[in-house]
PDB file of N, CA, C and O in Angstrom:
ATOM      1  N   MET A   3      21.561  36.998  -1.264  1.00 76.00           N
ATOM      2  CA  MET A   3      20.158  36.887  -1.611  1.00 76.00           C
ATOM      3  C   MET A   3      19.879  35.572  -2.335  1.00 76.00           C
ATOM      4  O   MET A   3      18.850  34.964  -2.140  1.00 76.00           O
ATOM      5  N   LYS A   4      20.802  35.142  -3.159  1.00 93.00           N
ATOM      6  CA  LYS A   4      20.598  33.917  -3.914  1.00 93.00           C
ATOM      7  C   LYS A   4      20.528  32.701  -2.988  1.00 93.00           C
ATOM      8  O   LYS A   4      19.722  31.801  -3.197  1.00 93.00           O
ATOM      9  N   ARG A   5      21.348  32.689  -1.943  1.00 93.00           N
ATOM     10  CA  ARG A   5      21.371  31.569  -1.011  1.00 93.00           C
ATOM     11  C   ARG A   5      20.030  31.412  -0.301  1.00 93.00           C
ATOM     12  O   ARG A   5      19.522  30.300  -0.132  1.00 93.00           O
ATOM     13  N   SER A   6      19.423  32.517   0.094  1.00 92.00           N
ATOM     14  CA  SER A   6      18.137  32.446   0.782  1.00 92.00           C
ATOM     15  C   SER A   6      17.026  31.954  -0.161  1.00 92.00           C
ATOM     16  O   SER A   6      16.117  31.250   0.283  1.00 92.00           O
ATOM     17  N   LYS A   7      17.115  32.305  -1.444  1.00 92.00           N
ATOM     18  CA  LYS A   7      16.125  31.805  -2.398  1.00 92.00           C
ATOM     19  C   LYS A   7      16.257  30.299  -2.595  1.00 92.00           C
ATOM     20  O   LYS A   7      15.261  29.594  -2.703  1.00 92.00           O
ATOM     21  N   VAL A   8      17.484  29.815  -2.625  1.00 95.00           N
ATOM     22  CA  VAL A   8      17.705  28.378  -2.774  1.00 95.00           C
ATOM     23  C   VAL A   8      17.152  27.641  -1.558  1.00 95.00           C
ATOM     24  O   VAL A   8      16.462  26.618  -1.697  1.00 95.00           O
ATOM     25  N   ILE A   9      17.420  28.153  -0.375  1.00 95.00           N
ATOM     26  CA  ILE A   9      16.905  27.533   0.852  1.00 95.00           C
ATOM     27  C   ILE A   9      15.375  27.569   0.856  1.00 95.00           C
ATOM     28  O   ILE A   9      14.726  26.581   1.212  1.00 95.00           O
ATOM     29  N   TYR A  10      14.795  28.695   0.437  1.00 92.00           N
ATOM     30  CA  TYR A  10      13.336  28.813   0.377  1.00 92.00           C
ATOM     31  C   TYR A  10      12.743  27.761  -0.558  1.00 92.00           C
ATOM     32  O   TYR A  10      11.772  27.082  -0.204  1.00 92.00           O
ATOM     33  N   TRP A  11      13.309  27.616  -1.758  1.00 93.00           N
ATOM     34  CA  TRP A  11      12.749  26.675  -2.715  1.00 93.00           C
ATOM     35  C   TRP A  11      12.960  25.229  -2.300  1.00 93.00           C
ATOM     36  O   TRP A  11      12.101  24.375  -2.544  1.00 93.00           O
ATOM     37  N   ILE A  12      14.067  24.922  -1.665  1.00 95.00           N
ATOM     38  CA  ILE A  12      14.274  23.561  -1.167  1.00 95.00           C
ATOM     39  C   ILE A  12      13.222  23.237  -0.106  1.00 95.00           C
ATOM     40  O   ILE A  12      12.592  22.172  -0.138  1.00 95.00           O
ATOM     41  N   ALA A  13      13.011  24.144   0.829  1.00 94.00           N
ATOM     42  CA  ALA A  13      12.012  23.924   1.877  1.00 94.00           C
ATOM     43  C   ALA A  13      10.600  23.856   1.299  1.00 94.00           C
ATOM     44  O   ALA A  13       9.791  23.012   1.703  1.00 94.00           O
ATOM     45  N   THR A  14      10.294  24.713   0.341  1.00 94.00           N
ATOM     46  CA  THR A  14       8.971  24.731  -0.274  1.00 94.00           C
ATOM     47  C   THR A  14       8.707  23.450  -1.053  1.00 94.00           C
ATOM     48  O   THR A  14       7.626  22.864  -0.962  1.00 94.00           O
ATOM     49  N   LEU A  15       9.683  23.000  -1.817  1.00 95.00           N
ATOM     50  CA  LEU A  15       9.506  21.762  -2.576  1.00 95.00           C
ATOM     51  C   LEU A  15       9.410  20.550  -1.662  1.00 95.00           C
ATOM     52  O   LEU A  15       8.639  19.619  -1.932  1.00 95.00           O
ATOM     53  N   TRP A  16      10.162  20.546  -0.573  1.00 96.00           N
ATOM     54  CA  TRP A  16      10.094  19.447   0.388  1.00 96.00           C
ATOM     55  C   TRP A  16       8.703  19.389   1.035  1.00 96.00           C
ATOM     56  O   TRP A  16       8.107  18.322   1.153  1.00 96.00           O
ATOM     57  N   LEU A  17       8.188  20.529   1.446  1.00 94.00           N
ATOM     58  CA  LEU A  17       6.843  20.602   2.011  1.00 94.00           C
ATOM     59  C   LEU A  17       5.807  20.173   0.983  1.00 94.00           C
ATOM     60  O   LEU A  17       4.895  19.396   1.293  1.00 94.00           O
ATOM     61  N   SER A  18       5.942  20.644  -0.242  1.00 95.00           N
ATOM     62  CA  SER A  18       4.988  20.310  -1.298  1.00 95.00           C
ATOM     63  C   SER A  18       4.994  18.820  -1.598  1.00 95.00           C
ATOM     64  O   SER A  18       3.929  18.217  -1.788  1.00 95.00           O
ATOM     65  N   LEU A  19       6.167  18.226  -1.635  1.00 96.00           N
ATOM     66  CA  LEU A  19       6.260  16.787  -1.882  1.00 96.00           C
ATOM     67  C   LEU A  19       5.538  16.005  -0.783  1.00 96.00           C
ATOM     68  O   LEU A  19       4.787  15.068  -1.064  1.00 96.00           O
ATOM     69  N   GLY A  20       5.748  16.400   0.453  1.00 94.00           N
ATOM     70  CA  GLY A  20       5.059  15.736   1.566  1.00 94.00           C
ATOM     71  C   GLY A  20       3.556  15.902   1.508  1.00 94.00           C
ATOM     72  O   GLY A  20       2.803  14.957   1.769  1.00 94.00           O
ATOM     73  N   MET A  21       3.102  17.090   1.159  1.00 94.00           N
ATOM     74  CA  MET A  21       1.661  17.337   1.089  1.00 94.00           C
ATOM     75  C   MET A  21       1.020  16.594  -0.082  1.00 94.00           C
ATOM     76  O   MET A  21      -0.095  16.086   0.043  1.00 94.00           O
ATOM     77  N   VAL A  22       1.716  16.510  -1.209  1.00 95.00           N
ATOM     78  CA  VAL A  22       1.185  15.763  -2.349  1.00 95.00           C
ATOM     79  C   VAL A  22       1.112  14.275  -2.006  1.00 95.00           C
ATOM     80  O   VAL A  22       0.112  13.606  -2.294  1.00 95.00           O
ATOM     81  N   ALA A  23       2.145  13.753  -1.355  1.00 92.00           N
ATOM     82  CA  ALA A  23       2.162  12.332  -1.003  1.00 92.00           C
ATOM     83  C   ALA A  23       1.026  11.988  -0.045  1.00 92.00           C
ATOM     84  O   ALA A  23       0.278  11.031  -0.265  1.00 92.00           O
ATOM     85  N   THR A  24       0.865  12.769   1.014  1.00 88.00           N
ATOM     86  CA  THR A  24      -0.209  12.471   1.967  1.00 88.00           C
ATOM     87  C   THR A  24      -1.580  12.790   1.375  1.00 88.00           C
ATOM     88  O   THR A  24      -2.561  12.116   1.689  1.00 88.00           O
ATOM     89  N   GLY A  25      -1.643  13.790   0.511  1.00 91.00           N
ATOM     90  CA  GLY A  25      -2.912  14.101  -0.154  1.00 91.00           C
ATOM     91  C   GLY A  25      -3.371  12.975  -1.061  1.00 91.00           C
ATOM     92  O   GLY A  25      -4.556  12.646  -1.114  1.00 91.00           O
ATOM     93  N   LEU A  26      -2.433  12.359  -1.772  1.00 90.00           N
ATOM     94  CA  LEU A  26      -2.781  11.227  -2.626  1.00 90.00           C
ATOM     95  C   LEU A  26      -3.267  10.040  -1.799  1.00 90.00           C
ATOM     96  O   LEU A  26      -4.222   9.355  -2.173  1.00 90.00           O
ATOM     97  N   VAL A  27      -2.604   9.793  -0.681  1.00 85.00           N
ATOM     98  CA  VAL A  27      -3.037   8.701   0.191  1.00 85.00           C
ATOM     99  C   VAL A  27      -4.456   8.961   0.683  1.00 85.00           C
ATOM    100  O   VAL A  27      -5.286   8.050   0.739  1.00 85.00           O
ATOM    101  N   GLN A  28      -4.750  10.194   1.002  1.00 85.00           N
ATOM    102  CA  GLN A  28      -6.087  10.526   1.485  1.00 85.00           C
ATOM    103  C   GLN A  28      -7.119  10.480   0.368  1.00 85.00           C
ATOM    104  O   GLN A  28      -8.246  10.046   0.577  1.00 85.00           O
ATOM    105  N   LEU A  29      -6.751  10.933  -0.824  1.00 87.00           N
ATOM    106  CA  LEU A  29      -7.689  10.880  -1.943  1.00 87.00           C
ATOM    107  C   LEU A  29      -7.996   9.447  -2.348  1.00 87.00           C
ATOM    108  O   LEU A  29      -9.130   9.118  -2.702  1.00 87.00           O
ATOM    109  N   LEU A  30      -7.000   8.587  -2.297  1.00 85.00           N
ATOM    110  CA  LEU A  30      -7.202   7.182  -2.664  1.00 85.00           C
ATOM    111  C   LEU A  30      -7.794   6.366  -1.526  1.00 85.00           C
ATOM    112  O   LEU A  30      -8.147   5.210  -1.713  1.00 85.00           O
ATOM    113  N   ARG A  31      -7.874   6.983  -0.343  1.00 75.00           N
ATOM    114  CA  ARG A  31      -8.433   6.352   0.857  1.00 75.00           C
ATOM    115  C   ARG A  31      -7.755   5.018   1.170  1.00 75.00           C
ATOM    116  O   ARG A  31      -8.405   4.008   1.377  1.00 75.00           O
ATOM    117  N   LEU A  32      -6.441   5.048   1.159  1.00 69.00           N
ATOM    118  CA  LEU A  32      -5.682   3.851   1.484  1.00 69.00           C
ATOM    119  C   LEU A  32      -5.770   3.567   2.979  1.00 69.00           C
ATOM    120  O   LEU A  32      -5.737   4.490   3.790  1.00 69.00           O
ATOM    121  N   PRO A  33      -5.859   2.309   3.358  1.00 63.00           N
ATOM    122  CA  PRO A  33      -5.947   1.985   4.787  1.00 63.00           C
ATOM    123  C   PRO A  33      -4.714   2.422   5.577  1.00 63.00           C
ATOM    124  O   PRO A  33      -4.786   2.576   6.784  1.00 63.00           O
ATOM    125  N   GLN A  34      -3.592   2.656   4.920  1.00 59.00           N
ATOM    126  CA  GLN A  34      -2.390   3.090   5.619  1.00 59.00           C
ATOM    127  C   GLN A  34      -2.545   4.481   6.221  1.00 59.00           C
ATOM    128  O   GLN A  34      -1.725   4.895   7.026  1.00 59.00           O
ATOM    129  N   GLU A  35      -3.570   5.191   5.842  1.00 57.00           N
ATOM    130  CA  GLU A  35      -3.792   6.536   6.391  1.00 57.00           C
ATOM    131  C   GLU A  35      -3.930   6.483   7.900  1.00 57.00           C
ATOM    132  O   GLU A  35      -3.506   7.379   8.602  1.00 57.00           O
ATOM    133  N   GLY A  36      -4.520   5.434   8.413  1.00 52.00           N
ATOM    134  CA  GLY A  36      -4.647   5.292   9.861  1.00 52.00           C
ATOM    135  C   GLY A  36      -3.875   4.068  10.312  1.00 52.00           C
ATOM    136  O   GLY A  36      -4.424   2.994  10.464  1.00 52.00           O
ATOM    137  N   GLN A  37      -2.588   4.193  10.503  1.00 52.00           N
ATOM    138  CA  GLN A  37      -1.750   3.038  10.787  1.00 52.00           C
ATOM    139  C   GLN A  37      -1.994   2.447  12.167  1.00 52.00           C
ATOM    140  O   GLN A  37      -1.645   1.306  12.395  1.00 52.00           O
ATOM    141  N   VAL A  38      -2.587   3.184  13.066  1.00 52.00           N
ATOM    142  CA  VAL A  38      -2.846   2.649  14.399  1.00 52.00           C
ATOM    143  C   VAL A  38      -4.150   1.863  14.442  1.00 52.00           C
ATOM    144  O   VAL A  38      -4.475   1.262  15.439  1.00 52.00           O
ATOM    145  N   SER A  39      -4.894   1.857  13.342  1.00 55.00           N
ATOM    146  CA  SER A  39      -6.162   1.149  13.308  1.00 55.00           C
ATOM    147  C   SER A  39      -5.937  -0.305  12.905  1.00 55.00           C
ATOM    148  O   SER A  39      -4.905  -0.647  12.353  1.00 55.00           O
ATOM    149  N   PRO A  40      -6.906  -1.152  13.166  1.00 58.00           N
ATOM    150  CA  PRO A  40      -6.783  -2.551  12.734  1.00 58.00           C
ATOM    151  C   PRO A  40      -6.657  -2.636  11.220  1.00 58.00           C
ATOM    152  O   PRO A  40      -7.156  -1.754  10.504  1.00 58.00           O
ATOM    153  N   PRO A  41      -6.004  -3.662  10.691  1.00 58.00           N
ATOM    154  CA  PRO A  41      -5.849  -3.792   9.235  1.00 58.00           C
ATOM    155  C   PRO A  41      -7.196  -3.785   8.519  1.00 58.00           C
ATOM    156  O   PRO A  41      -8.165  -4.391   8.970  1.00 58.00           O
ATOM    157  N   GLY A  42      -7.250  -3.061   7.398  1.00 58.00           N
ATOM    158  CA  GLY A  42      -8.474  -2.996   6.610  1.00 58.00           C
ATOM    159  C   GLY A  42      -9.452  -1.928   7.048  1.00 58.00           C
ATOM    160  O   GLY A  42     -10.542  -1.828   6.496  1.00 58.00           O
ATOM    161  N   THR A  43      -9.109  -1.118   8.046  1.00 60.00           N
ATOM    162  CA  THR A  43      -9.998  -0.053   8.488  1.00 60.00           C
ATOM    163  C   THR A  43      -9.285   1.286   8.340  1.00 60.00           C
ATOM    164  O   THR A  43      -8.100   1.347   8.041  1.00 60.00           O
ATOM    165  N   TYR A  44     -10.013   2.351   8.570  1.00 63.00           N
ATOM    166  CA  TYR A  44      -9.465   3.698   8.446  1.00 63.00           C
ATOM    167  C   TYR A  44      -9.285   4.305   9.829  1.00 63.00           C
ATOM    168  O   TYR A  44     -10.187   4.258  10.652  1.00 63.00           O
ATOM    169  N   GLY A  45      -8.114   4.899  10.055  1.00 70.00           N
ATOM    170  CA  GLY A  45      -7.826   5.498  11.349  1.00 70.00           C
ATOM    171  C   GLY A  45      -8.700   6.687  11.671  1.00 70.00           C
ATOM    172  O   GLY A  45      -8.943   6.995  12.830  1.00 70.00           O
ATOM    173  N   ILE A  46      -9.193   7.357  10.638  1.00 75.00           N
ATOM    174  CA  ILE A  46     -10.006   8.547  10.876  1.00 75.00           C
ATOM    175  C   ILE A  46     -11.346   8.175  11.517  1.00 75.00           C
ATOM    176  O   ILE A  46     -11.945   8.977  12.228  1.00 75.00           O
ATOM    177  N   VAL A  47     -11.812   6.956  11.288  1.00 74.00           N
ATOM    178  CA  VAL A  47     -13.064   6.502  11.900  1.00 74.00           C
ATOM    179  C   VAL A  47     -12.898   6.408  13.417  1.00 74.00           C
ATOM    180  O   VAL A  47     -13.818   6.719  14.170  1.00 74.00           O
ATOM    181  N   HIS A  48     -11.714   6.037  13.854  1.00 74.00           N
ATOM    182  CA  HIS A  48     -11.450   5.945  15.289  1.00 74.00           C
ATOM    183  C   HIS A  48     -11.448   7.319  15.953  1.00 74.00           C
ATOM    184  O   HIS A  48     -11.580   7.418  17.171  1.00 74.00           O
ATOM    185  N   LEU A  49     -11.278   8.361  15.151  1.00 77.00           N
ATOM    186  CA  LEU A  49     -11.355   9.722  15.676  1.00 77.00           C
ATOM    187  C   LEU A  49     -12.792  10.241  15.691  1.00 77.00           C
ATOM    188  O   LEU A  49     -13.037  11.366  16.115  1.00 77.00           O
ATOM    189  N   GLY A  50     -13.728   9.437  15.199  1.00 81.00           N
ATOM    190  CA  GLY A  50     -15.131   9.836  15.189  1.00 81.00           C
ATOM    191  C   GLY A  50     -15.534  10.627  13.966  1.00 81.00           C
ATOM    192  O   GLY A  50     -16.568  11.293  13.968  1.00 81.00           O
ATOM    193  N   MET A  51     -14.726  10.578  12.904  1.00 82.00           N
ATOM    194  CA  MET A  51     -15.033  11.316  11.689  1.00 82.00           C
ATOM    195  C   MET A  51     -15.401  10.352  10.573  1.00 82.00           C
ATOM    196  O   MET A  51     -14.917   9.224  10.549  1.00 82.00           O
ATOM    197  N   PRO A  52     -16.234  10.791   9.628  1.00 83.00           N
ATOM    198  CA  PRO A  52     -16.582   9.915   8.506  1.00 83.00           C
ATOM    199  C   PRO A  52     -15.420   9.787   7.522  1.00 83.00           C
ATOM    200  O   PRO A  52     -14.561  10.667   7.425  1.00 83.00           O
ATOM    201  N   VAL A  53     -15.413   8.705   6.758  1.00 78.00           N
ATOM    202  CA  VAL A  53     -14.310   8.422   5.836  1.00 78.00           C
ATOM    203  C   VAL A  53     -14.236   9.450   4.711  1.00 78.00           C
ATOM    204  O   VAL A  53     -13.152   9.755   4.218  1.00 78.00           O
ATOM    205  N   TYR A  54     -15.370  10.024   4.295  1.00 83.00           N
ATOM    206  CA  TYR A  54     -15.333  10.968   3.173  1.00 83.00           C
ATOM    207  C   TYR A  54     -14.524  12.223   3.491  1.00 83.00           C
ATOM    208  O   TYR A  54     -14.136  12.960   2.574  1.00 83.00           O
ATOM    209  N   ILE A  55     -14.242  12.488   4.747  1.00 86.00           N
ATOM    210  CA  ILE A  55     -13.407  13.632   5.125  1.00 86.00           C
ATOM    211  C   ILE A  55     -12.009  13.491   4.523  1.00 86.00           C
ATOM    212  O   ILE A  55     -11.369  14.489   4.194  1.00 86.00           O
ATOM    213  N   LEU A  56     -11.538  12.252   4.371  1.00 84.00           N
ATOM    214  CA  LEU A  56     -10.211  12.033   3.781  1.00 84.00           C
ATOM    215  C   LEU A  56     -10.130  12.636   2.384  1.00 84.00           C
ATOM    216  O   LEU A  56      -9.125  13.253   2.026  1.00 84.00           O
ATOM    217  N   GLY A  57     -11.170  12.459   1.585  1.00 87.00           N
ATOM    218  CA  GLY A  57     -11.173  13.029   0.240  1.00 87.00           C
ATOM    219  C   GLY A  57     -11.131  14.542   0.259  1.00 87.00           C
ATOM    220  O   GLY A  57     -10.415  15.168  -0.524  1.00 87.00           O
ATOM    221  N   LEU A  58     -11.896  15.144   1.163  1.00 91.00           N
ATOM    222  CA  LEU A  58     -11.887  16.611   1.281  1.00 91.00           C
ATOM    223  C   LEU A  58     -10.515  17.136   1.679  1.00 91.00           C
ATOM    224  O   LEU A  58     -10.009  18.105   1.092  1.00 91.00           O
ATOM    225  N   ILE A  59      -9.911  16.508   2.667  1.00 91.00           N
ATOM    226  CA  ILE A  59      -8.594  16.951   3.115  1.00 91.00           C
ATOM    227  C   ILE A  59      -7.567  16.771   1.998  1.00 91.00           C
ATOM    228  O   ILE A  59      -6.706  17.624   1.795  1.00 91.00           O
ATOM    229  N   GLY A  60      -7.677  15.664   1.253  1.00 91.00           N
ATOM    230  CA  GLY A  60      -6.763  15.428   0.135  1.00 91.00           C
ATOM    231  C   GLY A  60      -6.875  16.501  -0.940  1.00 91.00           C
ATOM    232  O   GLY A  60      -5.875  16.992  -1.460  1.00 91.00           O
ATOM    233  N   VAL A  61      -8.110  16.887  -1.273  1.00 94.00           N
ATOM    234  CA  VAL A  61      -8.321  17.941  -2.275  1.00 94.00           C
ATOM    235  C   VAL A  61      -7.770  19.265  -1.764  1.00 94.00           C
ATOM    236  O   VAL A  61      -7.108  20.006  -2.499  1.00 94.00           O
ATOM    237  N   TRP A  62      -8.011  19.577  -0.500  1.00 95.00           N
ATOM    238  CA  TRP A  62      -7.510  20.837   0.070  1.00 95.00           C
ATOM    239  C   TRP A  62      -5.982  20.863   0.045  1.00 95.00           C
ATOM    240  O   TRP A  62      -5.383  21.913  -0.196  1.00 95.00           O
ATOM    241  N   LYS A  63      -5.353  19.738   0.317  1.00 95.00           N
ATOM    242  CA  LYS A  63      -3.891  19.696   0.283  1.00 95.00           C
ATOM    243  C   LYS A  63      -3.376  19.945  -1.124  1.00 95.00           C
ATOM    244  O   LYS A  63      -2.401  20.680  -1.317  1.00 95.00           O
ATOM    245  N   MET A  64      -4.019  19.348  -2.123  1.00 95.00           N
ATOM    246  CA  MET A  64      -3.585  19.562  -3.511  1.00 95.00           C
ATOM    247  C   MET A  64      -3.763  21.023  -3.921  1.00 95.00           C
ATOM    248  O   MET A  64      -2.894  21.600  -4.582  1.00 95.00           O
ATOM    249  N   LEU A  65      -4.870  21.622  -3.529  1.00 95.00           N
ATOM    250  CA  LEU A  65      -5.083  23.041  -3.836  1.00 95.00           C
ATOM    251  C   LEU A  65      -4.069  23.922  -3.102  1.00 95.00           C
ATOM    252  O   LEU A  65      -3.589  24.921  -3.647  1.00 95.00           O
ATOM    253  N   GLY A  66      -3.727  23.539  -1.876  1.00 95.00           N
ATOM    254  CA  GLY A  66      -2.721  24.284  -1.122  1.00 95.00           C
ATOM    255  C   GLY A  66      -1.353  24.204  -1.775  1.00 95.00           C
ATOM    256  O   GLY A  66      -0.629  25.198  -1.841  1.00 95.00           O
ATOM    257  N   VAL A  67      -0.990  23.040  -2.275  1.00 96.00           N
ATOM    258  CA  VAL A  67       0.299  22.890  -2.970  1.00 96.00           C
ATOM    259  C   VAL A  67       0.312  23.746  -4.228  1.00 96.00           C
ATOM    260  O   VAL A  67       1.310  24.413  -4.524  1.00 96.00           O
ATOM    261  N   ALA A  68      -0.794  23.746  -4.974  1.00 95.00           N
ATOM    262  CA  ALA A  68      -0.870  24.590  -6.169  1.00 95.00           C
ATOM    263  C   ALA A  68      -0.719  26.062  -5.809  1.00 95.00           C
ATOM    264  O   ALA A  68      -0.032  26.817  -6.509  1.00 95.00           O
ATOM    265  N   ALA A  69      -1.323  26.477  -4.706  1.00 95.00           N
ATOM    266  CA  ALA A  69      -1.228  27.877  -4.280  1.00 95.00           C
ATOM    267  C   ALA A  69       0.191  28.232  -3.849  1.00 95.00           C
ATOM    268  O   ALA A  69       0.694  29.311  -4.163  1.00 95.00           O
ATOM    269  N   VAL A  70       0.841  27.329  -3.142  1.00 94.00           N
ATOM    270  CA  VAL A  70       2.201  27.604  -2.656  1.00 94.00           C
ATOM    271  C   VAL A  70       3.192  27.680  -3.811  1.00 94.00           C
ATOM    272  O   VAL A  70       4.110  28.499  -3.790  1.00 94.00           O
ATOM    273  N   LEU A  71       3.000  26.863  -4.832  1.00 94.00           N
ATOM    274  CA  LEU A  71       3.941  26.842  -5.949  1.00 94.00           C
ATOM    275  C   LEU A  71       3.636  27.883  -7.024  1.00 94.00           C
ATOM    276  O   LEU A  71       4.481  28.148  -7.878  1.00 94.00           O
ATOM    277  N   ALA A  72       2.459  28.478  -6.997  1.00 93.00           N
ATOM    278  CA  ALA A  72       2.087  29.482  -7.993  1.00 93.00           C
ATOM    279  C   ALA A  72       2.824  30.796  -7.720  1.00 93.00           C
ATOM    280  O   ALA A  72       3.025  31.172  -6.569  1.00 93.00           O
ATOM    281  N   PRO A  73       3.217  31.487  -8.789  1.00 91.00           N
ATOM    282  CA  PRO A  73       3.867  32.786  -8.582  1.00 91.00           C
ATOM    283  C   PRO A  73       2.854  33.837  -8.128  1.00 91.00           C
ATOM    284  O   PRO A  73       1.688  33.804  -8.517  1.00 91.00           O
ATOM    285  N   GLY A  74       3.318  34.757  -7.292  1.00 89.00           N
ATOM    286  CA  GLY A  74       2.428  35.795  -6.774  1.00 89.00           C
ATOM    287  C   GLY A  74       1.481  35.233  -5.728  1.00 89.00           C
ATOM    288  O   GLY A  74       1.829  34.314  -4.990  1.00 89.00           O
ATOM    289  N   LEU A  75       0.293  35.752  -5.659  1.00 89.00           N
ATOM    290  CA  LEU A  75      -0.770  35.272  -4.762  1.00 89.00           C
ATOM    291  C   LEU A  75      -0.312  35.196  -3.303  1.00 89.00           C
ATOM    292  O   LEU A  75      -0.488  34.183  -2.633  1.00 89.00           O
ATOM    293  N   ALA A  76       0.254  36.251  -2.801  1.00 92.00           N
ATOM    294  CA  ALA A  76       0.825  36.251  -1.448  1.00 92.00           C
ATOM    295  C   ALA A  76      -0.201  35.911  -0.373  1.00 92.00           C
ATOM    296  O   ALA A  76       0.078  35.125   0.535  1.00 92.00           O
ATOM    297  N   LEU A  77      -1.393  36.462  -0.462  1.00 94.00           N
ATOM    298  CA  LEU A  77      -2.406  36.201   0.557  1.00 94.00           C
ATOM    299  C   LEU A  77      -2.886  34.747   0.503  1.00 94.00           C
ATOM    300  O   LEU A  77      -3.081  34.107   1.543  1.00 94.00           O
ATOM    301  N   VAL A  78      -3.024  34.210  -0.700  1.00 93.00           N
ATOM    302  CA  VAL A  78      -3.446  32.816  -0.847  1.00 93.00           C
ATOM    303  C   VAL A  78      -2.365  31.887  -0.307  1.00 93.00           C
ATOM    304  O   VAL A  78      -2.661  30.886   0.352  1.00 93.00           O
ATOM    305  N   LYS A  79      -1.108  32.207  -0.586  1.00 93.00           N
ATOM    306  CA  LYS A  79       0.001  31.403  -0.049  1.00 93.00           C
ATOM    307  C   LYS A  79       0.012  31.424   1.472  1.00 93.00           C
ATOM    308  O   LYS A  79       0.247  30.405   2.120  1.00 93.00           O
ATOM    309  N   GLU A  80      -0.256  32.587   2.036  1.00 94.00           N
ATOM    310  CA  GLU A  80      -0.286  32.714   3.493  1.00 94.00           C
ATOM    311  C   GLU A  80      -1.343  31.791   4.094  1.00 94.00           C
ATOM    312  O   GLU A  80      -1.093  31.093   5.071  1.00 94.00           O
ATOM    313  N   TRP A  81      -2.517  31.765   3.481  1.00 95.00           N
ATOM    314  CA  TRP A  81      -3.590  30.898   3.977  1.00 95.00           C
ATOM    315  C   TRP A  81      -3.272  29.425   3.740  1.00 95.00           C
ATOM    316  O   TRP A  81      -3.635  28.563   4.553  1.00 95.00           O
ATOM    317  N   ALA A  82      -2.600  29.116   2.641  1.00 94.00           N
ATOM    318  CA  ALA A  82      -2.218  27.723   2.374  1.00 94.00           C
ATOM    319  C   ALA A  82      -1.219  27.238   3.423  1.00 94.00           C
ATOM    320  O   ALA A  82      -1.357  26.123   3.952  1.00 94.00           O
ATOM    321  N   TYR A  83      -0.225  28.042   3.734  1.00 93.00           N
ATOM    322  CA  TYR A  83       0.734  27.675   4.782  1.00 93.00           C
ATOM    323  C   TYR A  83       0.036  27.530   6.141  1.00 93.00           C
ATOM    324  O   TYR A  83       0.361  26.622   6.923  1.00 93.00           O
ATOM    325  N   ALA A  84      -0.919  28.406   6.410  1.00 94.00           N
ATOM    326  CA  ALA A  84      -1.666  28.287   7.673  1.00 94.00           C
ATOM    327  C   ALA A  84      -2.463  26.995   7.713  1.00 94.00           C
ATOM    328  O   ALA A  84      -2.493  26.299   8.737  1.00 94.00           O
ATOM    329  N   GLY A  85      -3.087  26.645   6.599  1.00 92.00           N
ATOM    330  CA  GLY A  85      -3.834  25.397   6.527  1.00 92.00           C
ATOM    331  C   GLY A  85      -2.944  24.181   6.699  1.00 92.00           C
ATOM    332  O   GLY A  85      -3.300  23.210   7.365  1.00 92.00           O
ATOM    333  N   PHE A  86      -1.741  24.226   6.135  1.00 91.00           N
ATOM    334  CA  PHE A  86      -0.796  23.119   6.297  1.00 91.00           C
ATOM    335  C   PHE A  86      -0.384  22.976   7.752  1.00 91.00           C
ATOM    336  O   PHE A  86      -0.208  21.868   8.248  1.00 91.00           O
ATOM    337  N   SER A  87      -0.237  24.084   8.435  1.00 90.00           N
ATOM    338  CA  SER A  87       0.210  24.004   9.824  1.00 90.00           C
ATOM    339  C   SER A  87      -0.893  23.504  10.770  1.00 90.00           C
ATOM    340  O   SER A  87      -0.613  22.914  11.788  1.00 90.00           O
ATOM    341  N   PHE A  88      -2.142  23.740  10.396  1.00 85.00           N
ATOM    342  CA  PHE A  88      -3.258  23.256  11.221  1.00 85.00           C
ATOM    343  C   PHE A  88      -3.427  21.781  11.004  1.00 85.00           C
ATOM    344  O   PHE A  88      -3.810  21.046  11.827  1.00 85.00           O
TER     345      PHE A  88
END
């Protein structure tokens, strides 16, 4: 049982680290968010979406990480994992 908990926490922390890193990039609206776009522009604009969506997605990612790392809250964690997968 202990081995499975260690594997769970390693995977959870790895996912959380990735979500925090990309969430910060989106919150700060760094041009690197859209690497296929010309320098100085945002890749999300090429998808036909406004730039302010980056801030919303960044906030949602941070809230999802908080939900995943919080004890209990099984239903909220389930929705956070679903949101990460979408």
